[in-house]
Amino acid sequence: MIRSALMNVMTTAAVKAGRGLKRDLGEIENLQVSVKGPGDFVSAADQRAEKVLFEELNKSRPGYGFLMEESGVVEGADKTHRWIIDPLDGTTNFLHGLPMFAISVALEREGQLIAGLVYNPATDDMFVAEKGQGAWHNNRRLRVAERRDFADALVACGIPPLGRAHLHPRFKQELGAVIAKCGNIRRMGAASLDMAMVAAGQLDCYWERGLSAWDIAAGTILVKEAGGYVSDADGHDTMLESGSICVGNEAMHRALLTAIKNA
Ligand code: IPD
Ligand code: CA
Ligand code: CA
């Protein structure tokens, strides 16, 4: 695994924030059956985790800027570095007590992603990557799957929730086109983990629209460092701006993009 000073800073912050989330997951089980439900509790857990990440990273790298899902932009004195953070990716899973969620932290230097971390505290799965240093899961070097035939591909996607029903028609069209050609589909519920699982070769490819930079920044460097291809869902290199994503090995990425394009 990468043992650079930067990666130590990132993993220390994530493990500390993750300890809180794991404790809170235990609480959720009690709240599921209460009349009020776990909604407010989850958003408090989310904000607590973000505060821990902010404090830890700011202490170790003073002056870096931040883009965080809950608190938005915090300008830093150092304009060359920016953390991009989702303190709890997979909120719906977390809310339902499903142990499939993650902390996602990426670092940009001069607008280029140079490091990424995706950590699931429930399972203690730590995925990290640094530019030029490869992608790692705990102590194992990651490589995207070798599979080349789209008919064998296990493809992950994201399904827009009811609150974003305006995205449903396009999604249904794309899903129809993809299931007509691929092996099968999964909807895991955490974009950062979808990308980590593509980097690990467990999923062959993944696409989704309607995302934000914090959902996909860390996953982007993970997939690239694992030898995969990354673009937005229209084949452009502007994932963080457009909020859509398409990843896989070279052949799977191409096949998935083509299916979506022809939907
Ligand atoms: C969500 C998850 C989900 C994806 C959504 C994201 P959140 O992030 O990554 O898998 O489908 O579009 O917003 O809200 O749980 O941080
Ligand atoms: Ca997210
Ligand atoms: Ca989130």
Short mmCIF file of C-alpha atoms and ligand atoms in Angstrom, two decimals:
data_model
loop_
_atom_site.label_atom_id
_atom_site.label_comp_id
_atom_site.label_asym_id
_atom_site.label_seq_id
_atom_site.Cartn_x
_atom_site.Cartn_y
_atom_site.Cartn_z
CA MET A 1 0.00 0.00 0.00
CA ILE A 2 1.11 3.61 -0.53
CA ARG A 3 2.87 4.86 2.60
CA SER A 4 3.58 8.45 1.59
CA ALA A 5 3.19 11.26 4.12
CA LEU A 6 0.19 12.52 2.13
CA MET A 7 -1.52 9.11 2.17
CA ASN A 8 -0.90 8.82 5.93
CA VAL A 9 -2.66 12.14 6.42
CA MET A 10 -5.61 11.01 4.30
CA THR A 11 -6.00 7.55 5.84
CA THR A 12 -5.68 8.89 9.40
CA ALA A 13 -8.45 11.43 8.77
CA ALA A 14 -10.71 8.84 7.09
CA VAL A 15 -10.25 6.21 9.80
CA LYS A 16 -11.05 8.78 12.49
CA ALA A 17 -14.20 9.99 10.71
CA GLY A 18 -15.10 6.37 9.88
CA ARG A 19 -15.05 5.38 13.55
CA GLY A 20 -17.92 7.80 14.15
CA LEU A 21 -19.89 6.57 11.15
CA LYS A 22 -19.49 2.95 12.21
CA ARG A 23 -20.76 3.77 15.69
CA ASP A 24 -23.67 5.68 14.17
CA LEU A 25 -24.56 2.74 11.90
CA GLY A 26 -25.15 0.72 15.08
CA GLU A 27 -27.60 3.39 16.29
CA ILE A 28 -29.52 3.34 13.01
CA GLU A 29 -30.83 -0.13 13.72
CA ASN A 30 -32.64 1.17 16.81
CA LEU A 31 -33.95 4.24 14.97
CA GLN A 32 -35.39 2.26 12.03
CA VAL A 33 -38.34 1.19 14.14
CA SER A 34 -38.95 4.55 15.81
CA VAL A 35 -41.80 6.78 14.53
CA LYS A 36 -39.46 9.63 13.62
CA GLY A 37 -37.11 7.35 11.72
CA PRO A 38 -33.38 7.83 11.29
CA GLY A 39 -33.43 10.77 8.81
CA ASP A 40 -32.28 13.60 11.10
CA PHE A 41 -29.82 11.34 12.84
CA VAL A 42 -28.21 10.41 9.52
CA SER A 43 -27.73 14.00 8.43
CA ALA A 44 -26.12 14.75 11.81
CA ALA A 45 -23.80 11.75 11.36
CA ASP A 46 -22.93 12.99 7.90
CA GLN A 47 -22.04 16.47 9.19
CA ARG A 48 -20.04 15.08 12.13
CA ALA A 49 -17.94 12.98 9.73
CA GLU A 50 -17.32 15.98 7.48
CA LYS A 51 -16.22 18.10 10.47
CA VAL A 52 -13.69 15.45 11.52
CA LEU A 53 -12.31 15.22 7.97
CA PHE A 54 -12.08 19.00 7.66
CA GLU A 55 -10.33 19.44 11.02
CA GLU A 56 -7.87 16.59 10.50
CA LEU A 57 -6.92 17.57 6.95
CA ASN A 58 -6.73 21.26 7.77
CA LYS A 59 -4.48 20.54 10.75
CA SER A 60 -2.08 18.44 8.66
CA ARG A 61 -2.14 20.57 5.50
CA PRO A 62 -2.98 24.12 6.60
CA GLY A 63 -4.07 26.48 3.84
CA TYR A 64 -5.42 23.92 1.36
CA GLY A 65 -8.89 24.72 0.03
CA PHE A 66 -11.95 22.46 0.35
CA LEU A 67 -14.98 21.45 -1.67
CA MET A 68 -17.27 19.48 0.63
CA GLU A 69 -20.76 18.13 0.04
CA GLU A 70 -22.25 19.44 3.27
CA SER A 71 -20.32 22.70 3.89
CA GLY A 72 -19.56 23.68 0.30
CA VAL A 73 -16.45 25.64 -0.62
CA VAL A 74 -13.83 26.76 1.89
CA GLU A 75 -11.18 28.88 0.19
CA GLY A 76 -7.61 28.25 1.31
CA ALA A 77 -4.57 30.54 1.35
CA ASP A 78 -2.89 27.93 -0.87
CA LYS A 79 -4.73 28.25 -4.19
CA THR A 80 -2.89 25.30 -5.75
CA HIS A 81 -4.42 22.56 -3.57
CA ARG A 82 -8.03 21.56 -3.00
CA TRP A 83 -9.61 18.66 -1.10
CA ILE A 84 -12.84 17.26 -2.59
CA ILE A 85 -14.86 15.44 0.07
CA ASP A 86 -18.00 13.38 0.40
CA PRO A 87 -18.13 12.42 4.10
CA LEU A 88 -20.84 9.81 3.54
CA ASP A 89 -21.41 8.44 0.06
CA GLY A 90 -24.28 5.97 -0.02
CA THR A 91 -26.54 7.80 2.44
CA THR A 92 -29.60 5.77 1.48
CA ASN A 93 -27.79 2.52 2.24
CA PHE A 94 -26.57 3.95 5.56
CA LEU A 95 -30.10 5.10 6.41
CA HIS A 96 -31.35 1.56 5.87
CA GLY A 97 -28.55 -0.03 7.87
CA LEU A 98 -26.91 -1.50 4.75
CA PRO A 99 -23.12 -1.61 5.20
CA MET A 100 -22.37 -0.31 1.70
CA PHE A 101 -21.27 3.30 2.08
CA ALA A 102 -17.98 5.18 2.11
CA ILE A 103 -15.98 8.26 2.90
CA SER A 104 -14.55 9.72 -0.31
CA VAL A 105 -11.58 12.12 -0.25
CA ALA A 106 -9.58 13.40 -3.24
CA LEU A 107 -6.82 15.96 -3.55
CA GLU A 108 -6.28 18.24 -6.53
CA ARG A 109 -3.06 20.07 -7.28
CA GLU A 110 -3.27 22.82 -9.92
CA GLY A 111 -6.65 21.38 -10.91
CA GLN A 112 -5.27 17.83 -11.46
CA LEU A 113 -6.31 14.91 -9.26
CA ILE A 114 -3.20 13.63 -7.48
CA ALA A 115 -4.62 11.40 -4.73
CA GLY A 116 -7.84 9.62 -3.85
CA LEU A 117 -9.22 7.55 -1.00
CA VAL A 118 -12.47 5.60 -0.67
CA TYR A 119 -13.02 4.02 2.75
CA ASN A 120 -15.92 1.86 3.91
CA PRO A 121 -15.72 1.90 7.70
CA ALA A 122 -18.37 -0.82 8.08
CA THR A 123 -16.20 -3.38 6.30
CA ASP A 124 -12.81 -1.67 6.82
CA ASP A 125 -12.17 -1.66 3.07
CA MET A 126 -9.61 1.06 2.30
CA PHE A 127 -9.01 1.93 -1.36
CA VAL A 128 -6.26 4.46 -2.12
CA ALA A 129 -4.42 5.80 -5.15
CA GLU A 130 -1.76 8.39 -5.80
CA LYS A 131 -0.74 9.65 -9.21
CA GLY A 132 1.96 7.34 -10.56
CA GLN A 133 1.84 5.05 -7.50
CA GLY A 134 -0.96 2.67 -8.53
CA ALA A 135 -4.24 1.91 -6.81
CA TRP A 136 -4.47 -0.26 -3.71
CA HIS A 137 -7.05 -2.10 -1.64
CA ASN A 138 -5.60 -2.52 1.84
CA ASN A 139 -2.25 -4.14 0.89
CA ARG A 140 -3.24 -5.44 -2.53
CA ARG A 141 -2.37 -3.67 -5.79
CA LEU A 142 -5.45 -3.15 -7.93
CA ARG A 143 -5.98 -3.80 -11.59
CA VAL A 144 -9.20 -3.40 -13.59
CA ALA A 145 -10.76 -6.62 -14.92
CA GLU A 146 -9.29 -8.16 -18.09
CA ARG A 147 -12.67 -9.22 -19.49
CA ARG A 148 -13.23 -7.86 -23.01
CA ASP A 149 -16.59 -9.19 -24.16
CA PHE A 150 -19.44 -6.87 -23.16
CA ALA A 151 -21.81 -9.86 -23.22
CA ASP A 152 -19.94 -11.13 -20.12
CA ALA A 153 -19.75 -7.77 -18.38
CA LEU A 154 -21.13 -7.09 -14.92
CA VAL A 155 -22.12 -3.43 -15.25
CA ALA A 156 -22.91 -1.08 -12.37
CA CYS A 157 -25.24 1.89 -12.71
CA GLY A 158 -26.96 4.50 -10.59
CA ILE A 159 -30.74 4.94 -10.61
CA PRO A 160 -32.02 8.48 -10.06
CA PRO A 161 -34.27 8.61 -6.97
CA LEU A 162 -37.88 9.83 -7.04
CA GLY A 163 -36.68 13.33 -6.15
CA ARG A 164 -34.85 13.46 -9.47
CA ALA A 165 -37.54 11.81 -11.58
CA HIS A 166 -36.78 14.18 -14.47
CA LEU A 167 -33.71 11.97 -15.07
CA HIS A 168 -35.82 8.79 -15.34
CA PRO A 169 -36.71 8.83 -19.07
CA ARG A 170 -33.09 9.10 -20.18
CA PHE A 171 -31.97 6.56 -17.58
CA LYS A 172 -34.60 4.04 -18.71
CA GLN A 173 -33.51 4.47 -22.31
CA GLU A 174 -29.86 3.97 -21.45
CA LEU A 175 -30.60 1.01 -19.16
CA GLY A 176 -32.61 -0.63 -21.95
CA ALA A 177 -29.75 -0.24 -24.38
CA VAL A 178 -27.18 -1.56 -21.89
CA ILE A 179 -29.13 -4.63 -20.71
CA ALA A 180 -29.70 -5.59 -24.34
CA LYS A 181 -25.91 -6.08 -24.70
CA CYS A 182 -24.21 -6.70 -21.33
CA GLY A 183 -24.02 -9.74 -19.05
CA ASN A 184 -25.95 -8.25 -16.11
CA ILE A 185 -26.47 -5.13 -14.02
CA ARG A 186 -25.89 -4.08 -10.40
CA ARG A 187 -27.04 -0.99 -8.50
CA MET A 188 -24.85 -0.84 -5.39
CA GLY A 189 -25.84 2.62 -4.09
CA ALA A 190 -22.53 4.43 -3.53
CA ALA A 191 -20.80 5.97 -6.53
CA SER A 192 -17.38 6.03 -4.88
CA LEU A 193 -17.58 2.31 -4.11
CA ASP A 194 -18.86 1.52 -7.62
CA MET A 195 -15.67 3.10 -8.94
CA ALA A 196 -13.46 1.39 -6.35
CA MET A 197 -15.00 -1.94 -7.35
CA VAL A 198 -14.25 -1.26 -11.01
CA ALA A 199 -10.66 -0.46 -10.01
CA ALA A 200 -10.57 -3.78 -8.13
CA GLY A 201 -11.88 -5.73 -11.13
CA GLN A 202 -15.02 -6.85 -9.26
CA LEU A 203 -17.27 -4.84 -11.55
CA ASP A 204 -16.40 -4.53 -15.25
CA CYS A 205 -17.77 -1.03 -15.80
CA TYR A 206 -20.06 1.63 -14.39
CA TRP A 207 -21.99 4.64 -15.61
CA GLU A 208 -24.19 7.22 -13.96
CA ARG A 209 -25.51 10.75 -14.56
CA GLY A 210 -26.60 13.45 -12.14
CA LEU A 211 -23.59 13.14 -9.84
CA SER A 212 -21.37 15.78 -8.21
CA ALA A 213 -17.60 16.21 -8.10
CA TRP A 214 -17.36 14.76 -4.56
CA ASP A 215 -19.07 11.51 -5.66
CA ILE A 216 -16.49 10.72 -8.34
CA ALA A 217 -13.21 12.60 -7.72
CA ALA A 218 -11.50 9.92 -5.60
CA GLY A 219 -12.92 7.11 -7.74
CA THR A 220 -11.54 8.71 -10.89
CA ILE A 221 -7.92 8.47 -9.76
CA LEU A 222 -8.52 4.97 -8.36
CA VAL A 223 -9.75 3.68 -11.73
CA LYS A 224 -7.01 5.47 -13.72
CA GLU A 225 -4.25 4.16 -11.45
CA ALA A 226 -5.71 0.65 -11.76
CA GLY A 227 -5.26 0.90 -15.54
CA GLY A 228 -8.85 1.79 -16.37
CA TYR A 229 -10.45 4.38 -18.63
CA VAL A 230 -12.50 7.26 -17.26
CA SER A 231 -14.72 9.77 -19.05
CA ASP A 232 -18.07 11.36 -18.51
CA ALA A 233 -21.14 9.56 -19.89
CA ASP A 234 -20.74 11.43 -23.19
CA GLY A 235 -17.10 10.45 -23.63
CA HIS A 236 -15.59 13.79 -22.57
CA ASP A 237 -12.84 14.42 -20.04
CA THR A 238 -14.98 16.77 -17.91
CA MET A 239 -16.43 14.36 -15.35
CA LEU A 240 -16.20 16.64 -12.33
CA GLU A 241 -17.90 19.49 -14.18
CA SER A 242 -20.62 17.50 -15.97
CA GLY A 243 -21.34 15.15 -13.04
CA SER A 244 -21.63 12.08 -15.23
CA ILE A 245 -19.27 9.14 -15.35
CA CYS A 246 -18.34 6.09 -17.40
CA VAL A 247 -15.48 3.77 -16.34
CA GLY A 248 -14.05 0.37 -17.21
CA ASN A 249 -11.12 -1.25 -18.96
CA GLU A 250 -10.47 0.08 -22.46
CA ALA A 251 -12.83 -2.37 -24.21
CA MET A 252 -15.60 -2.19 -21.60
CA HIS A 253 -15.44 1.59 -21.43
CA ARG A 254 -15.80 1.78 -25.20
CA ALA A 255 -18.65 -0.76 -25.33
CA LEU A 256 -20.56 0.94 -22.50
CA LEU A 257 -20.14 4.41 -24.03
CA THR A 258 -21.35 3.11 -27.39
CA ALA A 259 -24.42 1.47 -25.85
CA ILE A 260 -25.32 4.69 -24.00
CA LYS A 261 -24.71 6.83 -27.06
CA ASN A 262 -27.00 4.67 -29.21
CA ALA A 263 -29.75 4.53 -26.54
C1 IPD B 1 -25.25 9.25 -3.87
C2 IPD B 1 -24.67 7.88 -4.12
C3 IPD B 1 -25.54 7.11 -5.07
C4 IPD B 1 -25.74 7.85 -6.37
C5 IPD B 1 -26.30 9.23 -6.07
C6 IPD B 1 -25.36 9.99 -5.16
P1 IPD B 1 -24.94 10.37 -1.44
O1 IPD B 1 -24.45 10.00 -2.97
O2 IPD B 1 -23.36 7.94 -4.62
O3 IPD B 1 -24.99 5.85 -5.40
O4 IPD B 1 -26.62 7.14 -7.19
O5 IPD B 1 -26.53 9.93 -7.24
O6 IPD B 1 -25.86 11.28 -4.92
O7 IPD B 1 -26.11 11.29 -1.60
O8 IPD B 1 -25.30 9.11 -0.79
O9 IPD B 1 -23.73 11.05 -0.90
CA CA B 2 -22.29 11.02 -2.73
CA CA B 3 -22.90 12.28 0.73
#
